[in-house]
Short mmCIF file of C-alpha atoms in Angstrom, two decimals:
data_model
loop_
_atom_site.label_atom_id
_atom_site.label_comp_id
_atom_site.label_asym_id
_atom_site.label_seq_id
_atom_site.Cartn_x
_atom_site.Cartn_y
_atom_site.Cartn_z
CA MET A 24 0.05 -0.10 0.02
CA ILE A 25 1.11 3.66 -0.79
CA LEU A 26 0.10 6.37 1.56
CA THR A 27 -0.76 9.96 0.37
CA VAL A 28 -1.06 12.86 2.70
CA THR A 29 -3.06 16.15 1.74
CA LEU A 30 -3.35 18.41 4.79
CA ASN A 31 -5.10 20.94 2.35
CA THR A 32 -7.39 19.19 0.41
CA ALA A 33 -9.59 20.95 -2.18
CA LEU A 34 -12.58 20.70 -4.26
CA ASP A 35 -11.26 21.56 -7.75
CA LEU A 36 -13.27 23.42 -10.11
CA THR A 37 -12.36 23.91 -13.67
CA TYR A 38 -14.26 26.51 -15.88
CA THR A 39 -13.33 26.69 -19.80
CA VAL A 40 -14.09 29.98 -21.63
CA PRO A 41 -13.54 30.95 -25.39
CA ALA A 42 -10.81 33.66 -24.43
CA LEU A 43 -10.24 35.08 -21.07
CA VAL A 44 -10.53 38.77 -20.95
CA PRO A 45 -9.72 40.93 -17.64
CA HIS A 46 -12.67 43.34 -16.63
CA THR A 47 -15.29 41.57 -18.60
CA SER A 48 -18.09 38.81 -17.82
CA HIS A 49 -17.59 35.30 -19.50
CA ARG A 50 -19.91 32.81 -20.62
CA ILE A 51 -18.55 29.28 -19.52
CA SER A 52 -18.39 26.70 -22.36
CA GLU A 53 -17.46 23.64 -19.92
CA MET A 54 -17.08 23.04 -16.31
CA SER A 55 -15.97 20.10 -14.14
CA GLU A 56 -15.38 19.36 -10.45
CA ARG A 57 -13.42 16.75 -9.08
CA PRO A 58 -11.72 15.82 -5.62
CA GLY A 59 -8.37 17.64 -5.48
CA GLY A 60 -5.15 18.49 -3.58
CA LYS A 61 -1.75 17.57 -4.42
CA GLY A 62 -1.78 14.11 -2.59
CA VAL A 63 -5.35 13.17 -3.86
CA ASN A 64 -4.19 13.72 -7.22
CA VAL A 65 -1.18 11.63 -6.62
CA ALA A 66 -3.41 8.77 -5.14
CA ARG A 67 -5.58 8.76 -8.34
CA VAL A 68 -2.74 8.26 -10.61
CA LEU A 69 -1.28 5.67 -8.30
CA SER A 70 -4.58 3.77 -8.37
CA ALA A 71 -4.42 3.98 -12.17
CA LEU A 72 -0.92 2.28 -12.15
CA GLY A 73 -2.13 -0.63 -10.13
CA HIS A 74 -1.05 0.28 -6.71
CA ASP A 75 -3.44 -0.04 -3.55
CA THR A 76 -3.52 3.45 -2.13
CA VAL A 77 -4.83 5.33 0.94
CA VAL A 78 -5.62 9.05 1.13
CA THR A 79 -5.38 10.75 4.36
CA GLY A 80 -5.52 14.40 5.48
CA PHE A 81 -8.41 16.57 6.29
CA ALA A 82 -12.01 17.14 5.10
CA GLY A 83 -14.73 19.08 6.48
CA GLY A 84 -18.04 21.17 5.70
CA ALA A 85 -20.25 20.75 2.57
CA THR A 86 -17.27 21.06 0.79
CA GLY A 87 -15.44 18.34 2.21
CA ALA A 88 -18.50 16.09 1.90
CA ALA A 89 -18.62 16.69 -1.74
CA LEU A 90 -14.85 15.94 -2.43
CA ARG A 91 -15.57 12.66 -0.32
CA ASP A 92 -18.55 11.91 -2.35
CA LEU A 93 -16.61 12.48 -5.77
CA LEU A 94 -13.54 10.59 -4.27
CA GLY A 95 -15.81 7.38 -3.81
CA ALA A 96 -17.43 7.66 -7.27
CA LEU A 97 -14.46 8.03 -9.38
CA PRO A 98 -14.65 6.29 -12.50
CA ARG A 99 -12.57 3.26 -12.40
CA ARG A 100 -11.19 0.43 -14.80
CA PRO A 101 -10.77 -3.17 -14.04
CA SER A 102 -6.97 -2.71 -13.61
CA ASP A 103 -7.29 0.11 -11.38
CA ALA A 104 -6.13 -0.76 -7.63
CA PRO A 105 -8.36 0.23 -4.67
CA LEU A 106 -8.26 4.00 -3.46
CA THR A 107 -9.09 4.25 0.10
CA ASP A 108 -10.53 7.21 1.94
CA ALA A 109 -9.00 7.76 5.40
CA LEU A 110 -9.35 11.27 5.54
CA VAL A 111 -9.83 13.03 9.05
CA THR A 112 -13.28 14.99 9.35
CA VAL A 113 -12.81 18.58 10.82
CA ALA A 114 -15.05 21.46 11.64
CA GLY A 115 -14.04 23.92 8.87
CA ASN A 116 -14.86 23.77 5.33
CA THR A 117 -12.44 22.22 2.82
CA ARG A 118 -11.14 24.85 0.58
CA ARG A 119 -12.09 25.24 -3.28
CA THR A 120 -9.49 25.70 -6.00
CA THR A 121 -10.75 27.28 -9.26
CA ALA A 122 -8.86 27.09 -12.63
CA VAL A 123 -9.99 29.21 -15.58
CA VAL A 124 -8.70 27.77 -19.06
CA ASP A 125 -8.74 30.02 -21.82
CA ARG A 126 -9.27 27.84 -24.91
CA THR A 127 -7.64 30.47 -27.29
CA THR A 128 -4.35 30.64 -25.69
CA GLY A 129 -4.18 27.09 -23.78
CA ASP A 130 -3.39 29.21 -20.67
CA THR A 131 -4.98 28.47 -17.16
CA THR A 132 -5.44 31.15 -14.46
CA GLN A 133 -5.68 29.53 -10.83
CA LEU A 134 -7.45 30.71 -7.85
CA ASN A 135 -6.73 28.83 -4.52
CA GLU A 136 -8.55 29.47 -1.14
CA PRO A 137 -6.47 29.17 1.87
CA GLY A 138 -8.30 26.01 3.49
CA PRO A 139 -9.93 25.63 6.83
CA HIS A 140 -8.20 26.40 10.26
CA ILE A 141 -7.39 23.19 12.00
CA ASN A 142 -7.22 23.00 15.73
CA THR A 143 -4.96 21.31 18.10
CA ASP A 144 -7.40 18.37 18.58
CA GLU A 145 -8.12 17.95 14.95
CA TRP A 146 -4.12 17.59 14.43
CA ALA A 147 -4.01 15.29 17.18
CA ALA A 148 -6.72 13.07 15.68
CA PHE A 149 -4.57 13.17 12.30
CA LEU A 150 -1.54 12.09 14.02
CA ARG A 151 -3.16 9.05 15.31
CA THR A 152 -4.65 8.21 11.91
CA TYR A 153 -1.08 8.70 10.37
CA ALA A 154 0.63 6.35 12.93
CA ASP A 155 -1.94 3.83 12.55
CA LEU A 156 -1.40 3.88 8.65
CA LEU A 157 2.21 3.74 8.51
CA PRO A 158 2.82 0.36 9.31
CA GLY A 159 0.76 -1.01 6.33
CA ALA A 160 2.75 1.42 3.94
CA ASP A 161 5.60 0.79 1.25
CA ALA A 162 5.86 4.68 0.94
CA VAL A 163 4.38 7.87 2.19
CA ALA A 164 4.05 11.12 -0.36
CA LEU A 165 3.45 14.29 1.82
CA CYS A 166 1.99 16.94 -0.71
CA GLY A 167 0.94 20.31 -1.06
CA SER A 168 0.44 23.37 1.07
CA LEU A 169 -0.41 23.59 5.09
CA PRO A 170 -4.02 24.94 6.05
CA PRO A 171 -4.07 27.68 8.63
CA GLY A 172 -3.57 26.25 12.00
CA ILE A 173 -0.71 23.73 11.47
CA HIS A 174 2.49 24.64 12.43
CA VAL A 175 5.44 25.11 9.67
CA GLY A 176 7.48 22.17 10.88
CA ALA A 177 4.41 19.72 10.36
CA TYR A 178 6.08 17.84 7.44
CA ALA A 179 9.41 17.32 9.15
CA GLU A 180 7.41 15.79 12.24
CA LEU A 181 5.84 13.59 9.60
CA ILE A 182 9.07 12.47 7.89
CA ARG A 183 10.48 11.76 11.28
CA LEU A 184 7.58 9.53 12.11
CA ALA A 185 7.89 7.76 8.92
CA ARG A 186 11.49 7.18 9.24
CA THR A 187 10.99 5.69 12.71
CA ALA A 188 8.38 3.31 11.04
CA GLY A 189 10.72 2.40 8.39
CA VAL A 190 8.85 3.89 5.62
CA PRO A 191 10.39 6.02 2.71
CA ALA A 192 8.92 9.52 2.39
CA LEU A 193 8.49 11.88 -0.38
CA LEU A 194 7.99 15.57 0.11
CA ASP A 195 6.38 17.90 -2.22
CA THR A 196 5.76 21.17 -0.95
CA SER A 197 7.25 24.75 -0.96
CA GLY A 198 8.56 27.74 1.20
CA GLU A 199 9.22 27.24 4.97
CA PRO A 200 7.45 23.90 5.16
CA LEU A 201 10.01 22.61 2.50
CA ARG A 202 12.91 24.19 4.29
CA ARG A 203 11.90 22.66 7.59
CA GLY A 204 10.99 19.20 6.01
CA ILE A 205 14.02 18.89 3.80
CA ALA A 206 16.10 19.30 7.18
CA ALA A 207 14.34 16.09 8.63
CA ARG A 208 15.94 14.15 5.61
CA PRO A 209 13.18 12.85 3.43
CA ASP A 210 14.00 9.94 1.13
CA LEU A 211 12.99 12.27 -1.97
CA VAL A 212 11.84 15.91 -2.50
CA LYS A 213 10.47 16.95 -5.67
CA PRO A 214 10.54 20.94 -5.94
CA ASN A 215 9.80 22.66 -9.07
CA ALA A 216 12.38 25.43 -10.30
CA ASP A 217 10.93 28.22 -8.41
CA GLU A 218 10.66 26.56 -5.35
CA LEU A 219 14.23 25.17 -5.75
CA ALA A 220 15.33 29.01 -6.32
CA GLN A 221 13.31 29.98 -3.12
CA LEU A 222 14.98 27.42 -1.32
CA THR A 223 18.71 27.84 -2.19
CA GLY A 224 18.87 31.21 -3.87
CA ALA A 225 20.11 29.76 -7.04
CA ARG A 226 18.44 29.67 -10.37
CA GLU A 227 20.94 27.41 -12.25
CA PRO A 228 18.98 24.02 -11.86
CA LEU A 229 22.00 21.68 -11.44
CA ARG A 230 23.43 23.69 -8.93
CA ALA A 231 20.24 24.51 -6.98
CA THR A 232 19.40 20.68 -7.00
CA ARG A 233 22.55 19.69 -5.62
CA ASP A 234 22.42 22.44 -2.93
CA ALA A 235 18.88 21.19 -2.16
CA ARG A 236 20.28 17.69 -1.58
CA ARG A 237 23.19 18.98 0.67
CA ARG A 238 20.34 20.55 2.89
CA GLY A 239 19.06 17.02 3.86
CA ALA A 240 17.28 15.17 1.32
CA HIS A 241 18.43 11.69 0.28
CA ASN A 242 17.59 12.30 -3.30
CA VAL A 243 16.14 15.45 -4.86
CA VAL A 244 14.15 15.48 -8.51
CA ALA A 245 13.62 19.07 -9.75
CA SER A 246 10.47 19.61 -11.94
CA LEU A 247 11.55 21.67 -14.90
CA GLY A 248 8.22 22.19 -16.64
CA ALA A 249 8.66 21.44 -20.39
CA ASP A 250 12.35 20.55 -20.11
CA GLY A 251 11.40 17.58 -18.12
CA LEU A 252 13.21 16.46 -14.69
CA LEU A 253 16.52 16.73 -13.23
CA ALA A 254 17.39 14.08 -10.48
CA VAL A 255 20.46 14.34 -8.11
CA THR A 256 20.88 11.06 -6.11
CA PRO A 257 23.53 9.14 -4.57
CA ASP A 258 23.34 6.79 -7.45
CA GLY A 259 24.19 9.44 -10.01
CA THR A 260 22.66 12.55 -11.85
CA TRP A 261 20.09 12.39 -14.36
CA ARG A 262 17.87 14.48 -17.03
CA ALA A 263 14.99 13.45 -18.28
CA ALA A 264 12.81 15.12 -20.85
CA PRO A 265 9.87 14.35 -23.17
CA PRO A 266 10.33 13.56 -26.73
CA SER A 267 8.74 16.91 -27.90
CA ALA A 268 7.14 20.00 -26.18
CA VAL A 269 3.11 19.93 -25.94
CA ARG A 270 0.51 22.08 -25.41
CA GLY A 271 -2.27 21.82 -22.95
CA ASN A 272 -3.47 22.43 -19.35
CA PRO A 273 -0.60 21.55 -16.88
CA THR A 274 -2.87 21.00 -13.70
CA GLY A 275 -1.91 18.43 -12.07
CA ALA A 276 1.19 17.48 -14.13
CA GLY A 277 3.57 17.86 -11.39
CA ASP A 278 1.56 15.53 -9.25
CA SER A 279 1.41 12.74 -11.78
CA ALA A 280 5.29 12.99 -11.90
CA VAL A 281 5.20 12.40 -7.88
CA ALA A 282 3.14 9.26 -8.55
CA GLY A 283 5.43 8.14 -11.02
CA LEU A 284 8.43 8.44 -8.94
CA LEU A 285 6.51 7.02 -5.82
CA SER A 286 5.38 4.28 -7.91
CA GLY A 287 8.97 3.44 -9.19
CA LEU A 288 10.34 3.41 -5.58
CA ALA A 289 7.81 1.10 -4.36
CA GLU A 290 8.45 -1.10 -7.36
CA GLU A 291 12.29 -0.89 -6.82
CA LEU A 292 12.96 0.49 -10.30
CA ASP A 293 16.23 2.04 -11.21
CA TRP A 294 16.38 5.79 -11.48
CA PRO A 295 16.09 5.82 -15.36
CA ASP A 296 13.03 4.07 -15.52
CA ARG A 297 11.56 5.78 -12.50
CA LEU A 298 12.39 9.34 -14.28
CA ALA A 299 11.07 7.89 -17.43
CA ARG A 300 7.81 7.07 -16.08
CA ALA A 301 7.41 10.40 -14.23
CA VAL A 302 8.14 12.45 -17.19
CA ALA A 303 5.65 10.42 -19.35
CA LEU A 304 2.84 10.60 -16.88
CA SER A 305 3.51 14.29 -16.46
CA THR A 306 3.34 14.93 -20.33
CA ALA A 307 0.17 12.64 -20.54
CA THR A 308 -1.53 14.70 -17.90
CA VAL A 309 -0.88 18.07 -20.01
CA LEU A 310 -2.57 16.23 -23.05
CA ALA A 311 -5.45 14.86 -20.97
CA PRO A 312 -8.81 16.51 -22.09
CA ALA A 313 -9.72 16.81 -18.43
CA ALA A 314 -7.66 18.82 -16.06
CA GLY A 315 -5.45 16.70 -13.83
CA GLU A 316 -6.22 13.53 -15.55
CA PHE A 317 -3.61 11.65 -17.47
CA ASP A 318 -4.12 10.41 -21.25
CA ARG A 319 -3.44 6.51 -20.74
CA SER A 320 -2.91 6.08 -24.49
CA ALA A 321 -0.68 8.76 -24.44
CA TYR A 322 1.34 7.62 -21.58
CA ALA A 323 1.86 4.22 -23.19
CA ASP A 324 3.20 5.92 -26.37
CA LEU A 325 5.38 8.43 -24.55
CA LEU A 326 7.17 6.07 -22.06
CA PRO A 327 9.49 4.39 -24.37
CA ARG A 328 10.46 7.87 -26.10
CA VAL A 329 11.25 9.71 -23.06
CA THR A 330 15.13 10.63 -23.18
CA VAL A 331 17.20 9.88 -19.89
CA ALA A 332 20.77 11.09 -20.07
CA ARG A 333 23.34 10.55 -17.33
CA GLN A 334 24.98 13.71 -16.18
CA ALA A 335 28.49 14.42 -14.69
CA SER A 336 28.67 13.42 -10.95
CA ALA A 337 27.62 15.88 -8.45
CA ALA A 338 30.33 18.30 -7.20
#
């Protein structure tokens, strides 16, 4: 079983308009809603890859109830593995995220609510749930922003608990939670270029990724957008890139990359195969017609064509 943690779950709303023009009203041509938050997105992809997955974190209020209903009613294929809801109920209302897709340009504008305030009793209830789930986990993903009320070192605390339980932990967050979390020595962190620059002060990807690893992470995989992934690990340094640039909605592409990395870890794949899977999944997510999904046929086509090249050893 793979465990994903989403402390700030969301009900994801996507509106598509013919063209997004500031200071005007718009008619929506398409609308969708789905259960969201980074770890929830990761779990959905892991299930599609055939991994039993458990989702935990927080859900509350009418929005949280809608999220859980949608999570339980996800369309499934016979090959999909079970996806289990172990979310902790809270008093506050789960946030919404709103994506507005401009059909003319393909650009997406994102509006994210902050999330409900989590009190000390709710945090304690989550820690009990997390501790109960860890012994059955092959790996855990700690993903996304922290809702109000959660201390900034929360991910560092969860990483230490996972390490005590002997469970590899992947961290995908930003800002001070990333800085604190990476110092707790997670097995893998997956920042994007902006998050790396904020963490290290360096804009050159290889330098920044090496610096991030020196700060405590065992492995660092940097997401470089259309340029793919850069991995700095004890086994070597690699760059992985899609066969060509694609256009589409990038919502959830990074989460699909996390799912690829985490599934590769659980299956004990070597780094080139993990990275190829992550890049193929990420690119197939950009190509999918629905935000946050991945195009399965595109994934199968892309996987053997991802370029993975070994780089010079880390300095």
